[in-house]
Coordinates of C-alpha atoms in Angstrom, one line a residue:
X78 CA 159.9 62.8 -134.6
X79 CA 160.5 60.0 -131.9
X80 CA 157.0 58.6 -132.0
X81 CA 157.0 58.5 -136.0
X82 CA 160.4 56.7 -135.9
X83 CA 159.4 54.2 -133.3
X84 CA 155.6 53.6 -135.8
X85 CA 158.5 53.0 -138.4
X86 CA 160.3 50.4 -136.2
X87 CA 156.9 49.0 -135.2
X88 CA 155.8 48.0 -138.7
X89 CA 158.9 47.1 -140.1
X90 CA 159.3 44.3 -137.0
X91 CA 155.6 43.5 -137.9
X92 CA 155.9 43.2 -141.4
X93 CA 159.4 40.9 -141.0
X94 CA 157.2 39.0 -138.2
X95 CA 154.2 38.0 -141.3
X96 CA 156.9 37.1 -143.8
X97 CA 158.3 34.3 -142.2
X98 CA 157.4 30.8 -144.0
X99 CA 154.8 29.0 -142.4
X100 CA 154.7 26.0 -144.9
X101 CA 157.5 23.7 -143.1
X102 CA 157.9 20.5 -143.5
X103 CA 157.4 17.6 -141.1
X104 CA 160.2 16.2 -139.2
X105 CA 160.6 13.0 -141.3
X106 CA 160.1 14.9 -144.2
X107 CA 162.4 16.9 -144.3
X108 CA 165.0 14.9 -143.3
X109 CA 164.7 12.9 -146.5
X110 CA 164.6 16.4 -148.6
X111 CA 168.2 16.6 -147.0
X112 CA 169.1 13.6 -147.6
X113 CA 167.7 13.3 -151.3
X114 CA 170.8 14.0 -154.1
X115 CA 168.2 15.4 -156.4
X116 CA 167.9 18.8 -154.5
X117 CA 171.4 19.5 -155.4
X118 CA 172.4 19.7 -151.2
X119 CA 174.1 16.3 -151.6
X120 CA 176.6 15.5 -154.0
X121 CA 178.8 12.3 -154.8
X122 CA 181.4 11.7 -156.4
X123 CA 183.4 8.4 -157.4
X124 CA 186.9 8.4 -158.0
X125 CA 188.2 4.6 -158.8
X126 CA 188.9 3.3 -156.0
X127 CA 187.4 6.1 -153.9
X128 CA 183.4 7.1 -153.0
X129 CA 183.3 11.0 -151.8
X130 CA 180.0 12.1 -150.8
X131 CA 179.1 15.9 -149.5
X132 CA 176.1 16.6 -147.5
X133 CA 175.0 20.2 -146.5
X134 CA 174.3 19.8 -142.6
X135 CA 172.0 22.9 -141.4
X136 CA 171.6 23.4 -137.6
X137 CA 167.5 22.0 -138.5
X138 CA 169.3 18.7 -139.7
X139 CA 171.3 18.1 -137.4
X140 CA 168.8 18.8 -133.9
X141 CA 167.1 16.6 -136.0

């Protein structure tokens, strides 16, 4: 019963281990996917005489 629970464990971690993305994006690149206002992550908004902008920050973006 241990050993088949421990197989379970096993493929589980193995199969979360393959599912991860491998496609990133470069450094530079993804910086300016951040960054771009079409993505939806960055908003502005002007409000006479005011400029608000609102930028998402992940941890990635901000080592970066």
């Amino acid at each position: 019963m241990r050993l088949r629970n421990n197989i379970y464990l096993i493929i589980i971690i193995v199969l979360f281990i393959m599912s991860c993305d491998k496609n990133n994006l470069a450094p530079n690149n993804y910086v300016k996917w951040i960054e771009d206002k079409s993505n939806g992550i960055k908003k502005i908004k002007e409000l006479k005489p005011l400029r608000l902008e609102l930028q998402y920050k992940p941890i990635d973006y901000l080592v970066l």
